[in-house]
Short mmCIF file of C-alpha atoms in Angstrom, two decimals:
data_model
loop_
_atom_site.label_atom_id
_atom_site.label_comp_id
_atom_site.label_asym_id
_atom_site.label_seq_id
_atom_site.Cartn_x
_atom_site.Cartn_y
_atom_site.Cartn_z
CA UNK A 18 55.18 -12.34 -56.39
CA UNK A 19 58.60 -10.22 -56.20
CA UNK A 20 59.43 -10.13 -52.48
CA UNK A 21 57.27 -11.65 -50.52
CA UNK A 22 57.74 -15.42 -48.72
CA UNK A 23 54.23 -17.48 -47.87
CA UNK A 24 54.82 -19.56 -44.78
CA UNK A 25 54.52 -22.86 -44.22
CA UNK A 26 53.55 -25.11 -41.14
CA UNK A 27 57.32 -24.79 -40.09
CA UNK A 28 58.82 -21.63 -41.00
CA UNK A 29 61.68 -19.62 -39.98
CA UNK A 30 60.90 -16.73 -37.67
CA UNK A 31 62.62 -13.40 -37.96
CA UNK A 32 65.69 -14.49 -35.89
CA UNK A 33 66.34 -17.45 -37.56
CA UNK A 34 64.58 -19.89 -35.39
CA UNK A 35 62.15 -21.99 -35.81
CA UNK A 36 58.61 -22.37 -34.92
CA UNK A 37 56.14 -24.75 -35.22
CA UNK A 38 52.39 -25.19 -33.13
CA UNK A 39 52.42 -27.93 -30.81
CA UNK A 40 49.90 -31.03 -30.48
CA UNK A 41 46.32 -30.18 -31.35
CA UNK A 42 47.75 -26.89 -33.01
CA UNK A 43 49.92 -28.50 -35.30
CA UNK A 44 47.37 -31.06 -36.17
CA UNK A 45 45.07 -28.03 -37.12
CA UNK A 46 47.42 -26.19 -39.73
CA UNK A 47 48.91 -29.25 -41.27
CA UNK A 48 45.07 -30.54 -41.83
CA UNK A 49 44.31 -26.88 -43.34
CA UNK A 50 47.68 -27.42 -45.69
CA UNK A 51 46.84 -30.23 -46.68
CA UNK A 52 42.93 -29.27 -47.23
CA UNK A 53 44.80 -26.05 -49.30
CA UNK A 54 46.92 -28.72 -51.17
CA UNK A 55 44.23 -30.37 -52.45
CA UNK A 56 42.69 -27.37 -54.02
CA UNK A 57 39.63 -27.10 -51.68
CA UNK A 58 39.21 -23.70 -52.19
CA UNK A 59 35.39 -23.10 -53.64
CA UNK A 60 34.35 -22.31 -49.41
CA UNK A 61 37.26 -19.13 -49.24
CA UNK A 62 36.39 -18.37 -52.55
CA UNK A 63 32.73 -17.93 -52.44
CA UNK A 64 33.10 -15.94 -48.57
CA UNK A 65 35.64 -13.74 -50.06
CA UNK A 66 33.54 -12.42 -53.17
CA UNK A 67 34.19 -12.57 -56.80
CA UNK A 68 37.16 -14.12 -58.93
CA UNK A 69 38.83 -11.17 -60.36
CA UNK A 70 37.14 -8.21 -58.17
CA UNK A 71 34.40 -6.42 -59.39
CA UNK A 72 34.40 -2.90 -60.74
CA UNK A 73 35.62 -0.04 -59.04
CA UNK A 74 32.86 1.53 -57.69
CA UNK A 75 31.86 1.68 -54.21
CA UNK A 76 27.91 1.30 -55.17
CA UNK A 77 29.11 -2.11 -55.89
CA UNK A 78 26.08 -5.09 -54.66
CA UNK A 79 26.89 -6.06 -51.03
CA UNK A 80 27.40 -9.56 -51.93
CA UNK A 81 30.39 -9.26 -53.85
CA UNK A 82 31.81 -6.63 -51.82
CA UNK A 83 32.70 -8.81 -49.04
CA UNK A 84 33.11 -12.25 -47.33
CA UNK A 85 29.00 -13.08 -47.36
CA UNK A 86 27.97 -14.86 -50.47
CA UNK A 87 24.47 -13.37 -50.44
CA UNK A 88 23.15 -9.91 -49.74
CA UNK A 89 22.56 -9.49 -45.80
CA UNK A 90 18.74 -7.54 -45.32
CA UNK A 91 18.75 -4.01 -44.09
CA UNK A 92 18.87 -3.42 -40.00
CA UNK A 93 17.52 -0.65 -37.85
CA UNK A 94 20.02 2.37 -38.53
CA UNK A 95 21.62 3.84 -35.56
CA UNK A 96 20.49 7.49 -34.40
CA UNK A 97 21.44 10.76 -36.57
CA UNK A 98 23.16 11.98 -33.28
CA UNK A 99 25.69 9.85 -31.20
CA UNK A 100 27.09 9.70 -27.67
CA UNK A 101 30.33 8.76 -26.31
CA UNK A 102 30.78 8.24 -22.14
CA UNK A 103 34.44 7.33 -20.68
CA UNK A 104 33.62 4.73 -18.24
CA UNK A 105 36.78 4.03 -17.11
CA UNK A 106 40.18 3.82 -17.13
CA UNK A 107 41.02 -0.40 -17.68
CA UNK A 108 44.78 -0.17 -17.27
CA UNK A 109 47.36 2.93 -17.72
CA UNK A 110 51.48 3.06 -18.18
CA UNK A 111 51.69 1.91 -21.12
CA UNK A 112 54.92 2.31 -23.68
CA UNK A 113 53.85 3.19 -27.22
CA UNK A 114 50.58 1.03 -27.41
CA UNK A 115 49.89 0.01 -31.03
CA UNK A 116 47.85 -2.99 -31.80
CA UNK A 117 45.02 -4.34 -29.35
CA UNK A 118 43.22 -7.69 -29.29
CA UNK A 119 40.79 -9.35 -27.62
CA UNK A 120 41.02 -13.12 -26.24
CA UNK A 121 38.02 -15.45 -25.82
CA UNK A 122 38.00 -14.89 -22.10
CA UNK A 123 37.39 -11.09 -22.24
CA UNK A 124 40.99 -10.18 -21.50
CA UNK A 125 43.28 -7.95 -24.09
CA UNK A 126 46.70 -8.48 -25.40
CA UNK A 127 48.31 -5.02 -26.30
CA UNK A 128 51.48 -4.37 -28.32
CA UNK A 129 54.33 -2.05 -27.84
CA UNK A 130 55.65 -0.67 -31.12
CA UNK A 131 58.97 0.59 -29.59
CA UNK A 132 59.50 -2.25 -26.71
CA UNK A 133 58.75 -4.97 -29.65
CA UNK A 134 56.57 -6.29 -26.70
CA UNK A 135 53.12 -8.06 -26.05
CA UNK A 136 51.45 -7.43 -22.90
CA UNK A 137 47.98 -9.30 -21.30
CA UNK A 138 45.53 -7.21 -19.87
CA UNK A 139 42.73 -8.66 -17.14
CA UNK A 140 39.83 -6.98 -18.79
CA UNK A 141 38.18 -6.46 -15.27
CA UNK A 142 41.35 -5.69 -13.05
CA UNK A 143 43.34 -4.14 -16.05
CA UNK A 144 46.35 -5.81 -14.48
CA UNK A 145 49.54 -6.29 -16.71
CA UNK A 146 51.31 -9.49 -17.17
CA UNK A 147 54.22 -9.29 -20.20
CA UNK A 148 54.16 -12.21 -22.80
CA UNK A 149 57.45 -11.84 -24.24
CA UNK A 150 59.16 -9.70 -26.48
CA UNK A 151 58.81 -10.95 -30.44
CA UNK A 152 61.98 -11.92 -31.97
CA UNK A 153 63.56 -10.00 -34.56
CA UNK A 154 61.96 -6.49 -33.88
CA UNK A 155 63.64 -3.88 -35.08
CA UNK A 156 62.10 -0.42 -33.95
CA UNK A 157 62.52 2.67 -35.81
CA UNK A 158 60.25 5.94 -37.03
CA UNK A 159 56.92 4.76 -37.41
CA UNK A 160 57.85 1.09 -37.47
CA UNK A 161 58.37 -1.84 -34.49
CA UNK A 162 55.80 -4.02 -33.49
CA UNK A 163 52.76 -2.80 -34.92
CA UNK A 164 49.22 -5.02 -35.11
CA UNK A 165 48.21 -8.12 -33.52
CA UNK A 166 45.57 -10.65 -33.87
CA UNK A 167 44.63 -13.82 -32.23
CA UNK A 168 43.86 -16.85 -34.43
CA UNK A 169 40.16 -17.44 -34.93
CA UNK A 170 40.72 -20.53 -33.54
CA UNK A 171 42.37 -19.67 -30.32
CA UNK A 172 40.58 -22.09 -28.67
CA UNK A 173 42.58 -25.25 -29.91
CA UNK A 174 45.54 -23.39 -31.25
CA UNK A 175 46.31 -20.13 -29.22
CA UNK A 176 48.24 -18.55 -31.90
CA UNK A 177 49.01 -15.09 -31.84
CA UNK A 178 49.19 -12.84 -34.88
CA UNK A 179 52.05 -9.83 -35.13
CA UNK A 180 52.58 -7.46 -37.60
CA UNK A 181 56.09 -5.75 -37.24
CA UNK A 182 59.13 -3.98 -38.75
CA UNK A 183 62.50 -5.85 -38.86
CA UNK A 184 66.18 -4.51 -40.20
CA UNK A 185 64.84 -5.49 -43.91
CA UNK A 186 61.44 -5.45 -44.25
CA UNK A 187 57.90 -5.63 -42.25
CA UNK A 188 56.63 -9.00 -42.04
CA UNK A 189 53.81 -11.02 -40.33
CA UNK A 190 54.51 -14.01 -38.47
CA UNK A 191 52.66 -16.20 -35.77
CA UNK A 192 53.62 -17.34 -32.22
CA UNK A 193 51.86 -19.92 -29.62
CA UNK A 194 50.68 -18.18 -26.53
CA UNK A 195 52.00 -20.54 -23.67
CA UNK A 196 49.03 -19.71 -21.13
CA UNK A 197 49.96 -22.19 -18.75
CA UNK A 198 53.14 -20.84 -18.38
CA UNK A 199 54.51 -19.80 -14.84
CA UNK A 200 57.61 -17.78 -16.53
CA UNK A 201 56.16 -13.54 -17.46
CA UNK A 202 57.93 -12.52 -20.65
CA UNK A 203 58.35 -16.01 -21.54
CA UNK A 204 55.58 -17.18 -22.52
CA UNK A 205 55.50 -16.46 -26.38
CA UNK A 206 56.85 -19.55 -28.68
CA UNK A 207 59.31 -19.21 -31.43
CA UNK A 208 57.74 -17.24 -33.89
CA UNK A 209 56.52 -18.99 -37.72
CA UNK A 210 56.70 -16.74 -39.83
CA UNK A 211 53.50 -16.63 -42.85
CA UNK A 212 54.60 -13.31 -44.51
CA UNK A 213 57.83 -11.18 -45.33
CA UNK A 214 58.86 -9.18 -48.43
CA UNK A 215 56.36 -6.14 -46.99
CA UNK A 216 58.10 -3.09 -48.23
CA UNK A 217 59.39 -1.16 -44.84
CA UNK A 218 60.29 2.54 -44.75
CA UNK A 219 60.93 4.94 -41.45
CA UNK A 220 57.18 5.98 -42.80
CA UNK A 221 54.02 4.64 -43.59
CA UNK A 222 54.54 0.87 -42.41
CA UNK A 223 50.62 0.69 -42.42
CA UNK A 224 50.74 -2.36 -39.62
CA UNK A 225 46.91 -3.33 -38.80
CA UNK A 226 45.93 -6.88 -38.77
CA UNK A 227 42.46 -8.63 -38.39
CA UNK A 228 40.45 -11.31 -39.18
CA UNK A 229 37.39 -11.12 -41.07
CA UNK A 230 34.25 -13.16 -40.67
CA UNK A 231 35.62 -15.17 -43.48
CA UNK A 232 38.32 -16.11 -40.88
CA UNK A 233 40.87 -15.27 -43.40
CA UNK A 234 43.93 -12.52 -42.25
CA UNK A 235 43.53 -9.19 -43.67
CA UNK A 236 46.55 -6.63 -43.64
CA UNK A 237 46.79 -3.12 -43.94
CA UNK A 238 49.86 -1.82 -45.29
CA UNK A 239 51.68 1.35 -46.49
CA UNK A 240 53.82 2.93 -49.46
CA UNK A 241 56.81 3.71 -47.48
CA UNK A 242 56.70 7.25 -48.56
CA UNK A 243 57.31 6.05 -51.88
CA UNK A 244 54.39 6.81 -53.61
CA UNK A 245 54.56 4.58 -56.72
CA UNK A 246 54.42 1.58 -55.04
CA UNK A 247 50.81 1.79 -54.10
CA UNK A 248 49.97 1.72 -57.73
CA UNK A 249 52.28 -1.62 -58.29
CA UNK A 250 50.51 -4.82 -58.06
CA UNK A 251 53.86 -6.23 -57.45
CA UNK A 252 54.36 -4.95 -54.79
CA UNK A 253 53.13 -5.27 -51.31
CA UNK A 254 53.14 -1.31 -50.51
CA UNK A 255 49.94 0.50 -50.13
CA UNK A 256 47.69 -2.44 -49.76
CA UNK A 257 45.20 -4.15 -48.63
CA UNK A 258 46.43 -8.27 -48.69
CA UNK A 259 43.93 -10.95 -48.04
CA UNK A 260 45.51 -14.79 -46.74
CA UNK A 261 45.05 -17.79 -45.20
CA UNK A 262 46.04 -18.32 -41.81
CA UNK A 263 49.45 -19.41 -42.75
CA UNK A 264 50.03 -16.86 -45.38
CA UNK A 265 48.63 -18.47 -48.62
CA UNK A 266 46.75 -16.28 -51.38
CA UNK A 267 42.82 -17.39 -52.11
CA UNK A 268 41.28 -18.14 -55.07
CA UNK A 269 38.76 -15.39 -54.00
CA UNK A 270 41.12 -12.86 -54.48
CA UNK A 271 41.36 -10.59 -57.82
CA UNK A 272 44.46 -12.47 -58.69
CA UNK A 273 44.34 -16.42 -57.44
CA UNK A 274 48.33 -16.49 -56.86
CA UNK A 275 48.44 -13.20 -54.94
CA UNK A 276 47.47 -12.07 -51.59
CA UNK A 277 46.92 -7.99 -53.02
CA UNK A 278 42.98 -7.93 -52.29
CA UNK A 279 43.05 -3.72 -52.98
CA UNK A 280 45.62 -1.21 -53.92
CA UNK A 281 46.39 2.17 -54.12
CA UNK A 282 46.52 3.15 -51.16
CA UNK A 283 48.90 5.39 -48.82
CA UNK A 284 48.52 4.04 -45.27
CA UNK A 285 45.94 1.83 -43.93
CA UNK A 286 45.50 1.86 -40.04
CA UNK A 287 42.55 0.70 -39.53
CA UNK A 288 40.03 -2.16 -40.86
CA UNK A 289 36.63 -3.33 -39.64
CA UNK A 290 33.84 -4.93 -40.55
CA UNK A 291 30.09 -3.82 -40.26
CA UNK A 292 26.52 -5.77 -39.80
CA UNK A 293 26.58 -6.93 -43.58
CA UNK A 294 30.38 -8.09 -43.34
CA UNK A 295 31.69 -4.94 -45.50
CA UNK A 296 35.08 -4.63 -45.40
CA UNK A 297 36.35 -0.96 -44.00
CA UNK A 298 39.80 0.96 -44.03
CA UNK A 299 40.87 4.26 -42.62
CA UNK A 300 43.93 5.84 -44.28
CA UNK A 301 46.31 9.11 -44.10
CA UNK A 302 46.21 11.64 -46.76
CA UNK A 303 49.16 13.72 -47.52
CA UNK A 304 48.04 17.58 -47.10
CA UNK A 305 44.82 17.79 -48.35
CA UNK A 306 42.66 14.47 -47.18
CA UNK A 307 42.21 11.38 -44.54
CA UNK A 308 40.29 8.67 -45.55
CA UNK A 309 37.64 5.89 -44.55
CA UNK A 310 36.49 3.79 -47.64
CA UNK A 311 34.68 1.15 -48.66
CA UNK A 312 37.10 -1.82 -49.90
CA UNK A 313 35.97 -3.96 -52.60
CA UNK A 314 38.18 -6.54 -53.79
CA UNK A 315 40.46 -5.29 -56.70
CA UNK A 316 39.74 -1.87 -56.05
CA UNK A 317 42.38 0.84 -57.25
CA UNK A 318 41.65 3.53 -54.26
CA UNK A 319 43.49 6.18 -56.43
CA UNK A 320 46.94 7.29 -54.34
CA UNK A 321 49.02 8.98 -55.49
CA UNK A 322 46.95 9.91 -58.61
CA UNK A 323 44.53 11.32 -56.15
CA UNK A 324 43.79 12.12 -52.37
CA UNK A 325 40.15 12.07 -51.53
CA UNK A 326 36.92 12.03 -53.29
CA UNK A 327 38.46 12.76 -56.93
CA UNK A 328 35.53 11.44 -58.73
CA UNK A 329 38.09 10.29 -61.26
CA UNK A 330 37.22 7.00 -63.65
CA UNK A 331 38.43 3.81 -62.23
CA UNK A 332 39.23 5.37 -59.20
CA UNK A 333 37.15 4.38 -55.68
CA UNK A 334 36.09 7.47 -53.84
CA UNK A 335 36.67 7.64 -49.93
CA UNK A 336 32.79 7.32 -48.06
CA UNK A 337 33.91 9.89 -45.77
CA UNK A 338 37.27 12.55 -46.00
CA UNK A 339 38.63 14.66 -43.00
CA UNK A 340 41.21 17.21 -43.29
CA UNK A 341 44.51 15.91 -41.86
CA UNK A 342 44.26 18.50 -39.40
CA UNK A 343 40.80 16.70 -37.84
CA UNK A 344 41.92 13.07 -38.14
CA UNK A 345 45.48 11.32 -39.13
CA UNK A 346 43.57 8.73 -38.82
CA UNK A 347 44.41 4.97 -37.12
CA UNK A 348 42.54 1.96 -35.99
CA UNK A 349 38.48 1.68 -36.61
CA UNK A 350 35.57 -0.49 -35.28
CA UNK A 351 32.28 -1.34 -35.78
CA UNK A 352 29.68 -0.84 -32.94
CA UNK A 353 25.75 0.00 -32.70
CA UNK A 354 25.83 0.84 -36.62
CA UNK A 355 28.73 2.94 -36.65
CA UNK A 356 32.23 3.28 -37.55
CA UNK A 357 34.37 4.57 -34.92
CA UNK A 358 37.52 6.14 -35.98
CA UNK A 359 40.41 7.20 -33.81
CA UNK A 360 42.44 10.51 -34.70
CA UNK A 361 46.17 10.43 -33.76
CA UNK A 362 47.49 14.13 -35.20
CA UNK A 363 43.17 15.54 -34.77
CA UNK A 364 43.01 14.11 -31.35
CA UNK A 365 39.71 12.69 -31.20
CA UNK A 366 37.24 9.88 -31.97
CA UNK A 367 34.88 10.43 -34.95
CA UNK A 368 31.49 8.11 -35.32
CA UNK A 369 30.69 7.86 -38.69
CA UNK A 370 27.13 6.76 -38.86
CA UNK A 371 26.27 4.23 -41.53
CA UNK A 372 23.16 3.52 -43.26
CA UNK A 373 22.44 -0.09 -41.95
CA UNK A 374 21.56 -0.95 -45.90
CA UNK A 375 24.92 -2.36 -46.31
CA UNK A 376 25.24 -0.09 -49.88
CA UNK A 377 28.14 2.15 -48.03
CA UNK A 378 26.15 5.46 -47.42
CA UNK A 379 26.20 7.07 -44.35
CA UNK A 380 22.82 7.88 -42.44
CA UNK A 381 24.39 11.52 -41.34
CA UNK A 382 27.81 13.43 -41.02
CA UNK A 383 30.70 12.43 -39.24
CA UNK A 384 30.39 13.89 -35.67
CA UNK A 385 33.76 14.03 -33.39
CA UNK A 386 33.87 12.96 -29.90
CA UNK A 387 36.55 13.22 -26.78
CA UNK A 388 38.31 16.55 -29.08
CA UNK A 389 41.95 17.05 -26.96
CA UNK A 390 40.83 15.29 -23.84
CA UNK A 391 43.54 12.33 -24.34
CA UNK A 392 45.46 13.28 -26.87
CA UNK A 393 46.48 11.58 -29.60
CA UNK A 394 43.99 8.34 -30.24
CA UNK A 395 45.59 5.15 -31.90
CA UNK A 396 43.21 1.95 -31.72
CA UNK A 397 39.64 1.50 -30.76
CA UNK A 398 38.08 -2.34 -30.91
CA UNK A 399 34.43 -3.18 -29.93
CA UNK A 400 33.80 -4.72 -26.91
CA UNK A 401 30.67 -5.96 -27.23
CA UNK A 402 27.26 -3.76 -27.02
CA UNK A 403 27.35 -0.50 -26.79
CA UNK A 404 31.26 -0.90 -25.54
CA UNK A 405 34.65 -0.05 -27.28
CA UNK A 406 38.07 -0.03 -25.48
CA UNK A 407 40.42 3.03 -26.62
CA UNK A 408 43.82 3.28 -26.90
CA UNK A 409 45.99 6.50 -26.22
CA UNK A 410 49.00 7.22 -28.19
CA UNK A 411 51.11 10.27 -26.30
CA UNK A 412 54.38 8.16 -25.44
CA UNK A 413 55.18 7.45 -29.51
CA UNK A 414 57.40 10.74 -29.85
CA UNK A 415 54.82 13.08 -31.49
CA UNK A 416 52.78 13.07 -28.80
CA UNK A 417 52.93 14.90 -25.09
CA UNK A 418 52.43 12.36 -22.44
CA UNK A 419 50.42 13.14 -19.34
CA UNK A 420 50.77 11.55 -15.88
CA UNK A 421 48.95 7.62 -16.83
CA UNK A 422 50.09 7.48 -20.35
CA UNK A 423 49.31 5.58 -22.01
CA UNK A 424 46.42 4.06 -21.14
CA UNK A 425 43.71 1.67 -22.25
CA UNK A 426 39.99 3.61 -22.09
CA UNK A 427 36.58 1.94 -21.71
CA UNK A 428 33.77 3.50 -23.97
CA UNK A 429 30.33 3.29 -23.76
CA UNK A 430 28.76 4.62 -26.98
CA UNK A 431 25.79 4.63 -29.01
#
């Protein structure tokens, strides 16, 4: 594929140095390389749908729509009407928060897009400790150090996941979290980098990161303002890209040699899985239309040949469309059968109530929550329950910061 690098076990970070996982860590990816190698891939393959994608549509069957192999039975849908309660305030001051993650323990690790740092958060005290700055940074616009993830197995790895801009491109790379460390802002290792070659632009960097259930790395990225690359399979612009842990395309994927698991889009901010492990995306419209769709692999979502529901052949209409006014949408979650979608330019948090068939209808109309109270809304991520943790976004220029900003809010919702 033209411009992109897949990482090894030892790969050079984005300052030239290298990384590699320690003991049990190491042990871990060079036994998954070497499981890769031998062409052990029917297990990814079968979680992460069909070979070759499946048709366009978003009435497409459940099971190949996402990383379960058979259809998951209907659950109780949530209520018509929501709520939304601020709880509490976890932890304010923060610089330009951008991605948020959650560690086994119950604590968060936040990123800074315009420090190019990663901050711990005690999820009961909400009291700050700094990890480190990642190498190779380079803030700018809308780009800097963007989403973060923690390996899905933390527990004998602790790898950390980043998603950020650097002087040639955005890339995704993956650093051990030293957590017995006595050093703060130290305690990130050299990072290894799995992916580079992601088109970077003072614009539409996309930047959000997450595991799915099929433990695989999803990425959300954008077209750069240059709309022709979201239609250009080649390229890694206005995607959605589907890899290994250490950056390698799945046989599960429309195309076996390439990580490009939907295109066409403008910006993706936000991804998140529901009940019946159905892949979600939220993305920015131009003028007319914001976004939250339905991905199924090998879907064409239409930009730039169209902005919201189009109802065009071959094209996959949006579930749900906002004016850009209402949403300029970011990050998304999944909690008590909804989607929850922040709004960075609307201001607010929309629930977007889902059937609980798993066939991507919603139950009722969007319904907007918190309108103005905190201003502009980057990332929300379920807690558990009926919790979510929300994420301001007044100190990233375009915003107007209040006394606290920004600050991490805790949400109880139904």
């Amino acid at each position: 594929m033209r411009g992109v690098l897949f990482g090894t076990v030892r790969g050079r970070g984005p300052a030239g140095r290298r990384g590699r996982p320690r003991g049990a860590a190491g042990t871990a990816l060079a036994a998954g390389a070497l499981l890769l190698a031998a062409g052990c891939s029917s297990d990814v393959g079968a979680l992460g749908g069909q070979v070759g994608g499946v048709p366009p549509s978003r009435n497409a069957s459940p099971s190949a729509t996402g990383p379960s192999a058979t259809p998951s039975p209907s659950v109780a849908p949530p209520p018509a009407k929501g709520s939304v309660r601020v709880v509490s305030t976890l932890t304010e001051g923060l610089d330009s928060p951008w991605g948020l993650a959650k560690l086994p323990d119950g604590d968060l690790l936040v990123s800074s897009r315009d420090k190019g740092t990663i901050t711990r958060i005690d999820g009961e005290s909400g009291k700050k400790t700094l990890l480190g700055a990642v190498p190779g940074v380079a803030p700018g616009g809308e780009g800097g150090l963007l989403g973060i993830a923690v390996s899905p197995s933390y527990g004998s790895d602790r790898l950390v996941y980043a998603y950020f801009t650097t002087a040639s491109d955005n890339r995704i790379a993956r650093m051990q979290y030293d957590e017995d460390g006595t050093t703060p802002g130290r305690l990130l290792g050299a990072p290894d980098t799995i992916a580079r070659g992601i088109p970077k632009g003072t614009i539409h960097n996309g930047g959000r990161i997450a595991f799915g259930p099929d433990h695989m790395l999803y990425a959300g990225t954008g077209d750069t303002g240059e709309d022709r690359l979201a239609q250009d399979k080649k390229s890694l612009g206005g995607k959605i890209l589907r890899m290994t842990p250490d950056g390698r395309p799945l046989h599960g994927n429309p195309a076996a040699d390439s990580v490009v698991y939907s295109y066409g889009h403008r910006n993706v901010q936000g991804l998140a899985w529901d009940e019946h492990k159905q892949l979600w995306a939220s993305e920015f419209g131009r003028d007319a239309w914001d976004e939250l769709n339905r991905i199924v692999p090998g879907g064409n979502y239409g930009w730039p040949e169209a902005e919201g529901k189009a109802g065009k052949k071959g094209l996959v209409d949006p579930v749900a469309q906002w004016k850009t006014s209402e949403a300029s949408p970011s990050g998304i979650a999944f909690a008590k059968g909804s989607i929850w979608m922040a709004g960075l330019r609307g201001e607010r948090l929309w629930r977007i109530p889902l059937s609980g068939k798993g066939d991507g209808e919603l139950l009722a109309p969007p319904q907007s929550f918190l309108r103005g109270e905190y201003g502009r809304l980057r990332t929300v991520l379920a807690a558990g329950g009926d919790k979510l943790w929300l994420v301001t976004s007044n100190t990233d220029t375009r915003g107007t910061p209040k006394p606290g900003d920004d600050r991490i809010l805790v949400l109880e919702v139904r």
